[in-house]
C-alpha cells in the first residue's frame, strides 16, 4: 500500500510544498514506513494533493496550486512513472484552470471512479 501526503517539516512553514510518500503492508495499522527519497517533491505549485486517477495500468496524481490567500487556483495532472520502495517519479501531463464554468475561482479535488468523474471547485460570492 502507498500513501502520498503533505507534511509541514519546518514548524510554522507553509504546509503544502512538500510531498511525502509512505508504504505499508496494510492500509490499516501503524506500520507506515517513510520513503527514502522523502520529500519526494518540493514545489508549492505541484506538491499539494488533489486526487488520484487510474487509467488502465497508468496511475495519475492530481495536484492543486496555491496562491496568496487562496488555494486551488489551478490543478495539474501528473503521471506517476516510477513507484518503488527506492524511487518515485512523476511527469506533468496537463495544467487546468477553473474556466470550464462561469464564476469559478478555484479547483480543489478531482476523482474518477468507473464512469463518473467529479471536480470539487469553489467560487467567491459577495454576501450582502
mmCIF file of N, CA and C in Angstrom:
data_model
loop_
_atom_site.group_PDB
_atom_site.id
_atom_site.type_symbol
_atom_site.label_atom_id
_atom_site.label_comp_id
_atom_site.label_asym_id
_atom_site.label_seq_id
_atom_site.Cartn_x
_atom_site.Cartn_y
_atom_site.Cartn_z
ATOM 1 N N UNK A 1 0.847 -1.170 0.000
ATOM 2 C CA UNK A 1 0.000 0.000 0.000
ATOM 3 C C UNK A 1 0.893 1.234 0.000
ATOM 4 N N UNK A 2 0.451 2.278 -0.729
ATOM 5 C CA UNK A 2 1.187 3.533 -0.816
ATOM 6 C C UNK A 2 0.310 4.671 -0.324
ATOM 7 N N UNK A 3 0.931 5.645 0.337
ATOM 8 C CA UNK A 3 0.215 6.844 0.761
ATOM 9 C C UNK A 3 1.068 8.062 0.424
ATOM 10 N N UNK A 4 0.474 8.995 -0.306
ATOM 11 C CA UNK A 4 1.097 10.283 -0.596
ATOM 12 C C UNK A 4 0.421 11.327 0.282
ATOM 13 N N UNK A 5 1.215 12.169 0.938
ATOM 14 C CA UNK A 5 0.637 13.165 1.837
ATOM 15 C C UNK A 5 1.544 14.382 1.937
ATOM 16 N N UNK A 6 1.004 15.460 2.454
ATOM 17 C CA UNK A 6 1.769 16.686 2.680
ATOM 18 C C UNK A 6 2.068 16.812 4.162
ATOM 19 N N UNK A 7 3.316 17.171 4.482
ATOM 20 C CA UNK A 7 3.745 17.310 5.864
ATOM 21 C C UNK A 7 4.510 18.623 6.003
ATOM 22 N N UNK A 8 4.255 19.335 7.082
ATOM 23 C CA UNK A 8 4.999 20.544 7.413
ATOM 24 C C UNK A 8 6.210 20.126 8.233
ATOM 25 N N UNK A 9 7.379 20.004 7.588
ATOM 26 C CA UNK A 9 8.578 19.549 8.298
ATOM 27 C C UNK A 9 9.285 20.680 9.040
ATOM 28 N N UNK A 10 8.994 21.916 8.683
ATOM 29 C CA UNK A 10 9.565 23.072 9.380
ATOM 30 C C UNK A 10 8.431 23.754 10.137
ATOM 31 N N UNK A 11 8.551 23.840 11.439
ATOM 32 C CA UNK A 11 7.480 24.394 12.274
ATOM 33 C C UNK A 11 7.078 25.779 11.774
ATOM 34 N N UNK A 12 5.786 25.930 11.503
ATOM 35 C CA UNK A 12 5.259 27.212 11.052
ATOM 36 C C UNK A 12 5.431 27.486 9.575
ATOM 37 N N UNK A 13 6.023 26.569 8.852
ATOM 38 C CA UNK A 13 6.216 26.775 7.410
ATOM 39 C C UNK A 13 4.919 26.490 6.657
ATOM 40 N N UNK A 14 4.917 26.825 5.407
ATOM 41 C CA UNK A 14 3.784 26.553 4.538
ATOM 42 C C UNK A 14 3.636 25.034 4.426
ATOM 43 N N UNK A 15 2.435 24.516 4.604
ATOM 44 C CA UNK A 15 2.240 23.074 4.795
ATOM 45 C C UNK A 15 2.026 22.256 3.525
ATOM 46 N N UNK A 16 2.043 22.869 2.357
ATOM 47 C CA UNK A 16 1.703 22.098 1.161
ATOM 48 C C UNK A 16 2.795 22.106 0.100
ATOM 49 N N UNK A 17 4.021 22.442 0.470
ATOM 50 C CA UNK A 17 5.113 22.500 -0.502
ATOM 51 C C UNK A 17 5.888 21.196 -0.615
ATOM 52 N N UNK A 18 5.699 20.298 0.342
ATOM 53 C CA UNK A 18 6.442 19.043 0.335
ATOM 54 C C UNK A 18 5.500 17.849 0.224
ATOM 55 N N UNK A 19 5.778 16.995 -0.750
ATOM 56 C CA UNK A 19 5.018 15.759 -0.925
ATOM 57 C C UNK A 19 5.839 14.605 -0.359
ATOM 58 N N UNK A 20 5.227 13.843 0.550
ATOM 59 C CA UNK A 20 5.892 12.710 1.186
ATOM 60 C C UNK A 20 5.188 11.414 0.795
ATOM 61 N N UNK A 21 5.967 10.342 0.756
ATOM 62 C CA UNK A 21 5.471 9.026 0.357
ATOM 63 C C UNK A 21 5.760 8.022 1.469
ATOM 64 N N UNK A 22 4.757 7.182 1.753
ATOM 65 C CA UNK A 22 4.885 6.139 2.770
ATOM 66 C C UNK A 22 4.349 4.833 2.197
ATOM 67 N N UNK A 23 4.827 3.703 2.740
ATOM 68 C CA UNK A 23 4.319 2.393 2.323
ATOM 69 C C UNK A 23 3.996 1.571 3.561
ATOM 70 N N UNK A 24 3.086 0.600 3.378
ATOM 71 C CA UNK A 24 2.676 -0.277 4.480
ATOM 72 C C UNK A 24 2.149 -1.582 3.901
ATOM 73 N N UNK A 25 2.231 -2.653 4.682
ATOM 74 C CA UNK A 25 1.691 -3.935 4.221
ATOM 75 C C UNK A 25 0.166 -3.967 4.221
ATOM 76 N N UNK A 26 -0.454 -3.046 4.972
ATOM 77 C CA UNK A 26 -1.915 -2.996 5.075
ATOM 78 C C UNK A 26 -2.342 -1.531 5.181
ATOM 79 N N UNK A 27 -3.506 -1.173 4.648
ATOM 80 C CA UNK A 27 -3.944 0.219 4.741
ATOM 81 C C UNK A 27 -4.388 0.634 6.141
ATOM 82 N N UNK A 28 -4.643 -0.334 6.998
ATOM 83 C CA UNK A 28 -4.996 -0.028 8.391
ATOM 84 C C UNK A 28 -3.900 -0.574 9.286
ATOM 85 N N UNK A 29 -3.461 0.227 10.201
ATOM 86 C CA UNK A 29 -2.380 -0.188 11.078
ATOM 87 C C UNK A 29 -1.348 0.913 11.210
ATOM 88 N N UNK A 30 -0.344 0.659 12.014
ATOM 89 C CA UNK A 30 0.653 1.676 12.335
ATOM 90 C C UNK A 30 2.013 1.388 11.709
ATOM 91 N N UNK A 31 2.058 0.559 10.690
ATOM 92 C CA UNK A 31 3.337 0.155 10.124
ATOM 93 C C UNK A 31 3.730 0.939 8.880
ATOM 94 N N UNK A 32 3.376 2.202 8.784
ATOM 95 C CA UNK A 32 3.711 3.008 7.616
ATOM 96 C C UNK A 32 5.192 3.400 7.682
ATOM 97 N N UNK A 33 5.912 3.157 6.587
ATOM 98 C CA UNK A 33 7.351 3.411 6.515
ATOM 99 C C UNK A 33 7.605 4.558 5.551
ATOM 100 N N UNK A 34 8.400 5.529 5.994
ATOM 101 C CA UNK A 34 8.746 6.673 5.152
ATOM 102 C C UNK A 34 9.629 6.240 3.983
ATOM 103 N N UNK A 35 9.371 6.786 2.819
ATOM 104 C CA UNK A 35 10.161 6.509 1.627
ATOM 105 C C UNK A 35 11.538 7.161 1.776
ATOM 106 N N UNK A 36 12.605 6.509 1.322
ATOM 107 C CA UNK A 36 13.946 7.081 1.495
ATOM 108 C C UNK A 36 14.175 8.386 0.729
ATOM 109 N N UNK A 37 13.356 8.696 -0.267
ATOM 110 C CA UNK A 37 13.510 9.942 -1.025
ATOM 111 C C UNK A 37 12.739 11.113 -0.411
ATOM 112 N N UNK A 38 12.025 10.891 0.701
ATOM 113 C CA UNK A 38 11.183 11.954 1.275
ATOM 114 C C UNK A 38 11.973 13.207 1.589
ATOM 115 N N UNK A 39 11.398 14.367 1.279
ATOM 116 C CA UNK A 39 10.178 14.532 0.496
ATOM 117 C C UNK A 39 10.432 14.201 -0.973
ATOM 118 N N UNK A 40 9.499 13.491 -1.600
ATOM 119 C CA UNK A 40 9.678 13.068 -2.992
ATOM 120 C C UNK A 40 9.474 14.221 -3.970
ATOM 121 N N UNK A 41 8.861 15.314 -3.489
ATOM 122 C CA UNK A 41 8.667 16.507 -4.320
ATOM 123 C C UNK A 41 8.626 17.724 -3.405
ATOM 124 N N UNK A 42 9.369 18.760 -3.773
ATOM 125 C CA UNK A 42 9.328 20.039 -3.053
ATOM 126 C C UNK A 42 9.011 21.102 -4.092
ATOM 127 N N UNK A 43 7.750 21.536 -4.110
ATOM 128 C CA UNK A 43 7.307 22.514 -5.102
ATOM 129 C C UNK A 43 5.917 23.001 -4.711
ATOM 130 N N UNK A 44 5.767 24.277 -4.312
ATOM 131 C CA UNK A 44 4.452 24.760 -3.880
ATOM 132 C C UNK A 44 3.397 24.744 -4.977
ATOM 133 N N UNK A 45 3.813 24.687 -6.226
ATOM 134 C CA UNK A 45 2.842 24.655 -7.319
ATOM 135 C C UNK A 45 2.279 23.257 -7.545
ATOM 136 N N UNK A 46 3.047 22.213 -7.240
ATOM 137 C CA UNK A 46 2.615 20.852 -7.590
ATOM 138 C C UNK A 46 2.552 19.862 -6.431
ATOM 139 N N UNK A 47 2.996 20.225 -5.241
ATOM 140 C CA UNK A 47 3.095 19.233 -4.163
ATOM 141 C C UNK A 47 1.763 18.934 -3.472
ATOM 142 N N UNK A 48 0.835 19.892 -3.419
ATOM 143 C CA UNK A 48 -0.408 19.664 -2.675
ATOM 144 C C UNK A 48 -1.321 18.683 -3.414
ATOM 145 N N UNK A 49 -1.701 17.616 -2.728
ATOM 146 C CA UNK A 49 -2.559 16.591 -3.327
ATOM 147 C C UNK A 49 -3.952 17.113 -3.629
ATOM 148 N N UNK A 50 -4.530 16.566 -4.692
ATOM 149 C CA UNK A 50 -5.896 16.923 -5.071
ATOM 150 C C UNK A 50 -6.610 15.754 -5.727
ATOM 151 N N UNK A 51 -6.129 14.526 -5.493
ATOM 152 C CA UNK A 51 -6.820 13.351 -6.017
ATOM 153 C C UNK A 51 -5.895 12.382 -6.731
ATOM 154 N N UNK A 52 -6.427 11.206 -7.005
ATOM 155 C CA UNK A 52 -5.708 10.166 -7.737
ATOM 156 C C UNK A 52 -6.617 9.632 -8.827
ATOM 157 N N UNK A 53 -6.026 9.284 -9.955
ATOM 158 C CA UNK A 53 -6.769 8.735 -11.089
ATOM 159 C C UNK A 53 -6.036 7.507 -11.597
ATOM 160 N N UNK A 54 -6.791 6.562 -12.116
ATOM 161 C CA UNK A 54 -6.200 5.374 -12.715
ATOM 162 C C UNK A 54 -6.837 5.164 -14.072
ATOM 163 N N UNK A 55 -5.990 4.938 -15.075
ATOM 164 C CA UNK A 55 -6.452 4.668 -16.432
ATOM 165 C C UNK A 55 -5.734 3.411 -16.897
ATOM 166 N N UNK A 56 -6.441 2.278 -16.843
ATOM 167 C CA UNK A 56 -5.793 1.001 -17.140
ATOM 168 C C UNK A 56 -4.735 0.725 -16.097
ATOM 169 N N UNK A 57 -3.495 0.570 -16.530
ATOM 170 C CA UNK A 57 -2.385 0.338 -15.609
ATOM 171 C C UNK A 57 -1.684 1.634 -15.216
ATOM 172 N N UNK A 58 -2.071 2.749 -15.817
ATOM 173 C CA UNK A 58 -1.422 4.022 -15.516
ATOM 174 C C UNK A 58 -2.062 4.683 -14.292
ATOM 175 N N UNK A 59 -1.209 5.270 -13.459
ATOM 176 C CA UNK A 59 -1.648 5.954 -12.247
ATOM 177 C C UNK A 59 -1.271 7.432 -12.360
ATOM 178 N N UNK A 60 -2.228 8.298 -11.994
ATOM 179 C CA UNK A 60 -2.026 9.740 -12.097
ATOM 180 C C UNK A 60 -2.310 10.394 -10.750
ATOM 181 N N UNK A 61 -1.526 11.428 -10.440
ATOM 182 C CA UNK A 61 -1.743 12.214 -9.230
ATOM 183 C C UNK A 61 -2.193 13.608 -9.631
ATOM 184 N N UNK A 62 -3.264 14.062 -9.013
ATOM 185 C CA UNK A 62 -3.764 15.412 -9.250
ATOM 186 C C UNK A 62 -3.213 16.307 -8.144
ATOM 187 N N UNK A 63 -2.763 17.488 -8.507
ATOM 188 C CA UNK A 63 -2.249 18.440 -7.529
ATOM 189 C C UNK A 63 -2.949 19.777 -7.727
ATOM 190 N N UNK A 64 -2.937 20.596 -6.682
ATOM 191 C CA UNK A 64 -3.547 21.918 -6.790
ATOM 192 C C UNK A 64 -2.527 22.988 -6.439
ATOM 193 N N UNK A 65 -2.592 24.083 -7.159
ATOM 194 C CA UNK A 65 -1.673 25.187 -6.931
ATOM 195 C C UNK A 65 -2.274 26.176 -5.945
ATOM 196 N N UNK A 66 -1.441 26.632 -5.030
ATOM 197 C CA UNK A 66 -1.861 27.655 -4.070
ATOM 198 C C UNK A 66 -1.420 29.015 -4.572
ATOM 199 N N UNK A 67 -2.148 30.027 -4.146
ATOM 200 C CA UNK A 67 -1.764 31.412 -4.399
ATOM 201 C C UNK A 67 -1.950 32.170 -3.092
ATOM 202 N N UNK A 68 -1.472 33.379 -3.019
ATOM 203 C CA UNK A 68 -1.590 34.164 -1.796
ATOM 204 C C UNK A 68 -3.059 34.280 -1.399
ATOM 205 N N UNK A 69 -3.407 33.780 -0.220
ATOM 206 C CA UNK A 69 -4.756 33.883 0.303
ATOM 207 C C UNK A 69 -5.778 32.965 -0.339
ATOM 208 N N UNK A 70 -5.332 32.012 -1.165
ATOM 209 C CA UNK A 70 -6.290 31.141 -1.839
ATOM 210 C C UNK A 70 -5.623 29.804 -2.176
ATOM 211 N N UNK A 71 -6.433 28.813 -2.395
ATOM 212 C CA UNK A 71 -5.937 27.505 -2.806
ATOM 213 C C UNK A 71 -6.641 27.106 -4.087
ATOM 214 N N UNK A 72 -6.060 26.169 -4.798
ATOM 215 C CA UNK A 72 -6.710 25.606 -5.975
ATOM 216 C C UNK A 72 -6.876 26.561 -7.142
ATOM 217 N N UNK A 73 -5.945 27.515 -7.327
ATOM 218 C CA UNK A 73 -6.083 28.445 -8.444
ATOM 219 C C UNK A 73 -5.926 27.732 -9.782
ATOM 220 N N UNK A 74 -5.276 26.584 -9.758
ATOM 221 C CA UNK A 74 -5.212 25.704 -10.919
ATOM 222 C C UNK A 74 -4.978 24.289 -10.399
ATOM 223 N N UNK A 75 -5.165 23.322 -11.269
ATOM 224 C CA UNK A 75 -4.905 21.921 -10.917
ATOM 225 C C UNK A 75 -4.068 21.304 -12.028
ATOM 226 N N UNK A 76 -3.200 20.396 -11.638
ATOM 227 C CA UNK A 76 -2.349 19.713 -12.611
ATOM 228 C C UNK A 76 -2.512 18.209 -12.451
ATOM 229 N N UNK A 77 -2.330 17.512 -13.560
ATOM 230 C CA UNK A 77 -2.379 16.057 -13.546
ATOM 231 C C UNK A 77 -1.020 15.545 -14.008
ATOM 232 N N UNK A 78 -0.394 14.724 -13.158
ATOM 233 C CA UNK A 78 0.915 14.145 -13.463
ATOM 234 C C UNK A 78 0.813 12.633 -13.454
ATOM 235 N N UNK A 79 1.451 11.999 -14.424
ATOM 236 C CA UNK A 79 1.500 10.541 -14.429
ATOM 237 C C UNK A 79 2.611 10.079 -13.484
ATOM 238 N N UNK A 80 2.303 9.137 -12.620
ATOM 239 C CA UNK A 80 3.323 8.534 -11.765
ATOM 240 C C UNK A 80 4.046 7.502 -12.623
ATOM 241 N N UNK A 81 5.284 7.809 -12.981
ATOM 242 C CA UNK A 81 6.041 6.962 -13.902
ATOM 243 C C UNK A 81 6.937 5.961 -13.189
ATOM 244 N N UNK A 82 7.221 6.195 -11.899
ATOM 245 C CA UNK A 82 8.049 5.273 -11.124
ATOM 246 C C UNK A 82 7.567 5.278 -9.679
ATOM 247 N N UNK A 83 7.231 4.120 -9.156
ATOM 248 C CA UNK A 83 6.777 3.993 -7.774
ATOM 249 C C UNK A 83 7.293 2.667 -7.230
ATOM 250 N N UNK A 84 8.445 2.743 -6.531
ATOM 251 C CA UNK A 84 9.055 1.556 -5.936
ATOM 252 C C UNK A 84 9.501 1.911 -4.518
ATOM 253 N N UNK A 85 10.030 0.942 -3.808
ATOM 254 C CA UNK A 85 10.491 1.196 -2.443
ATOM 255 C C UNK A 85 11.724 2.093 -2.398
ATOM 256 N N UNK A 86 12.347 2.341 -3.551
ATOM 257 C CA UNK A 86 13.544 3.198 -3.585
ATOM 258 C C UNK A 86 13.426 4.395 -4.515
ATOM 259 N N UNK A 87 12.372 4.461 -5.328
ATOM 260 C CA UNK A 87 12.284 5.536 -6.323
ATOM 261 C C UNK A 87 10.846 6.019 -6.493
ATOM 262 N N UNK A 88 10.699 7.306 -6.740
ATOM 263 C CA UNK A 88 9.403 7.896 -7.077
ATOM 264 C C UNK A 88 9.644 8.967 -8.130
ATOM 265 N N UNK A 89 8.856 8.902 -9.196
ATOM 266 C CA UNK A 89 8.923 9.919 -10.251
ATOM 267 C C UNK A 89 7.530 10.138 -10.820
ATOM 268 N N UNK A 90 7.292 11.383 -11.201
ATOM 269 C CA UNK A 90 6.043 11.717 -11.882
ATOM 270 C C UNK A 90 6.349 12.697 -12.999
ATOM 271 N N UNK A 91 5.489 12.693 -14.025
ATOM 272 C CA UNK A 91 5.682 13.560 -15.185
ATOM 273 C C UNK A 91 4.403 14.351 -15.425
ATOM 274 N N UNK A 92 4.535 15.665 -15.444
ATOM 275 C CA UNK A 92 3.393 16.544 -15.663
ATOM 276 C C UNK A 92 2.761 16.270 -17.020
ATOM 277 N N UNK A 93 1.439 16.114 -17.028
ATOM 278 C CA UNK A 93 0.705 15.876 -18.267
ATOM 279 C C UNK A 93 -0.081 17.110 -18.718
ATOM 280 N N UNK A 94 -0.731 17.780 -17.744
ATOM 281 C CA UNK A 94 -1.571 18.930 -18.105
ATOM 282 C C UNK A 94 -1.821 19.792 -16.867
ATOM 283 N N UNK A 95 -1.966 21.098 -17.080
ATOM 284 C CA UNK A 95 -2.400 22.022 -16.030
ATOM 285 C C UNK A 95 -3.719 22.626 -16.467
ATOM 286 N N UNK A 96 -4.688 22.625 -15.561
ATOM 287 C CA UNK A 96 -6.036 23.093 -15.861
ATOM 288 C C UNK A 96 -6.375 24.305 -15.002
ATOM 289 N N UNK A 97 -7.157 25.210 -15.566
ATOM 290 C CA UNK A 97 -7.592 26.405 -14.850
ATOM 291 C C UNK A 97 -9.116 26.394 -14.741
ATOM 292 N N UNK A 98 -9.677 26.993 -13.696
ATOM 293 C CA UNK A 98 -11.131 26.917 -13.464
ATOM 294 C C UNK A 98 -11.934 27.824 -14.403
ATOM 295 N N UNK A 99 -11.847 27.528 -15.681
ATOM 296 C CA UNK A 99 -12.571 28.325 -16.672
ATOM 297 C C UNK A 99 -13.668 27.509 -17.361
ATOM 298 N N UNK A 100 -13.895 26.277 -16.875
ATOM 299 C CA UNK A 100 -14.879 25.416 -17.520
ATOM 300 C C UNK A 100 -16.303 25.721 -17.080
ATOM 301 N N UNK A 101 -16.448 26.643 -16.114
ATOM 302 C CA UNK A 101 -17.772 27.066 -15.657
ATOM 303 C C UNK A 101 -17.655 28.512 -15.186
ATOM 304 N N UNK A 102 -18.647 29.319 -15.457
ATOM 305 C CA UNK A 102 -18.555 30.739 -15.127
ATOM 306 C C UNK A 102 -18.450 30.965 -13.623
ATOM 307 N N UNK A 103 -17.712 31.970 -13.247
ATOM 308 C CA UNK A 103 -17.518 32.471 -11.889
ATOM 309 C C UNK A 103 -16.718 31.533 -10.978
ATOM 310 N N UNK A 104 -16.113 30.491 -11.494
ATOM 311 C CA UNK A 104 -15.280 29.641 -10.654
ATOM 312 C C UNK A 104 -13.976 30.363 -10.333
ATOM 313 N N UNK A 105 -13.493 30.185 -9.108
ATOM 314 C CA UNK A 105 -12.230 30.804 -8.697
ATOM 315 C C UNK A 105 -11.189 29.771 -8.275
ATOM 316 N N UNK A 106 -11.557 28.513 -8.227
ATOM 317 C CA UNK A 106 -10.584 27.508 -7.837
ATOM 318 C C UNK A 106 -11.076 26.097 -8.056
ATOM 319 N N UNK A 107 -10.099 25.181 -8.056
ATOM 320 C CA UNK A 107 -10.361 23.754 -8.226
ATOM 321 C C UNK A 107 -9.643 23.040 -7.091
ATOM 322 N N UNK A 108 -10.362 22.248 -6.317
ATOM 323 C CA UNK A 108 -9.786 21.670 -5.106
ATOM 324 C C UNK A 108 -9.421 20.203 -5.260
ATOM 325 N N UNK A 109 -10.300 19.383 -5.792
ATOM 326 C CA UNK A 109 -10.089 17.936 -5.807
ATOM 327 C C UNK A 109 -10.738 17.331 -7.045
ATOM 328 N N UNK A 110 -10.088 16.328 -7.633
ATOM 329 C CA UNK A 110 -10.631 15.628 -8.784
ATOM 330 C C UNK A 110 -10.508 14.138 -8.530
ATOM 331 N N UNK A 111 -11.596 13.417 -8.751
ATOM 332 C CA UNK A 111 -11.586 11.974 -8.552
ATOM 333 C C UNK A 111 -12.438 11.322 -9.625
ATOM 334 N N UNK A 112 -12.039 10.142 -10.009
ATOM 335 C CA UNK A 112 -12.783 9.401 -11.013
ATOM 336 C C UNK A 112 -12.910 7.951 -10.571
ATOM 337 N N UNK A 113 -14.112 7.405 -10.695
ATOM 338 C CA UNK A 113 -14.363 6.004 -10.354
ATOM 339 C C UNK A 113 -15.358 5.453 -11.361
ATOM 340 N N UNK A 114 -14.917 4.459 -12.093
ATOM 341 C CA UNK A 114 -15.811 3.890 -13.099
ATOM 342 C C UNK A 114 -16.123 4.932 -14.162
ATOM 343 N N UNK A 115 -17.394 5.155 -14.423
ATOM 344 C CA UNK A 115 -17.810 6.113 -15.437
ATOM 345 C C UNK A 115 -18.129 7.490 -14.891
ATOM 346 N N UNK A 116 -17.816 7.750 -13.628
ATOM 347 C CA UNK A 116 -18.147 9.035 -13.010
ATOM 348 C C UNK A 116 -16.870 9.766 -12.607
ATOM 349 N N UNK A 117 -16.752 11.022 -13.048
ATOM 350 C CA UNK A 117 -15.632 11.874 -12.659
ATOM 351 C C UNK A 117 -16.191 13.144 -12.045
ATOM 352 N N UNK A 118 -15.551 13.610 -10.961
ATOM 353 C CA UNK A 118 -16.084 14.742 -10.213
ATOM 354 C C UNK A 118 -14.965 15.731 -9.872
ATOM 355 N N UNK A 119 -15.208 17.026 -10.124
ATOM 356 C CA UNK A 119 -14.344 18.112 -9.664
ATOM 357 C C UNK A 119 -15.014 18.762 -8.470
ATOM 358 N N UNK A 120 -14.256 18.998 -7.428
ATOM 359 C CA UNK A 120 -14.694 19.809 -6.298
ATOM 360 C C UNK A 120 -14.102 21.190 -6.570
ATOM 361 N N UNK A 121 -14.948 22.186 -6.742
ATOM 362 C CA UNK A 121 -14.456 23.509 -7.094
ATOM 363 C C UNK A 121 -15.038 24.569 -6.158
ATOM 364 N N UNK A 122 -14.575 25.814 -6.322
ATOM 365 C CA UNK A 122 -15.060 26.890 -5.460
ATOM 366 C C UNK A 122 -15.292 28.142 -6.285
ATOM 367 N N UNK A 123 -16.074 29.046 -5.698
ATOM 368 C CA UNK A 123 -16.256 30.378 -6.278
ATOM 369 C C UNK A 123 -16.506 31.349 -5.141
ATOM 370 N N UNK A 124 -16.022 32.556 -5.307
ATOM 371 C CA UNK A 124 -16.224 33.606 -4.311
ATOM 372 C C UNK A 124 -17.535 34.302 -4.606
ATOM 373 N N UNK A 125 -18.322 34.551 -3.557
ATOM 374 C CA UNK A 125 -19.569 35.294 -3.694
ATOM 375 C C UNK A 125 -19.603 36.390 -2.643
ATOM 376 N N UNK A 126 -20.095 37.528 -3.035
ATOM 377 C CA UNK A 126 -20.237 38.637 -2.113
ATOM 378 C C UNK A 126 -21.527 38.457 -1.326
ATOM 379 N N UNK A 127 -21.426 38.504 -0.008
ATOM 380 C CA UNK A 127 -22.593 38.397 0.861
ATOM 381 C C UNK A 127 -22.989 39.810 1.260
ATOM 382 N N UNK A 128 -24.238 40.136 1.033
ATOM 383 C CA UNK A 128 -24.697 41.499 1.341
ATOM 384 C C UNK A 128 -25.297 41.576 2.703
#
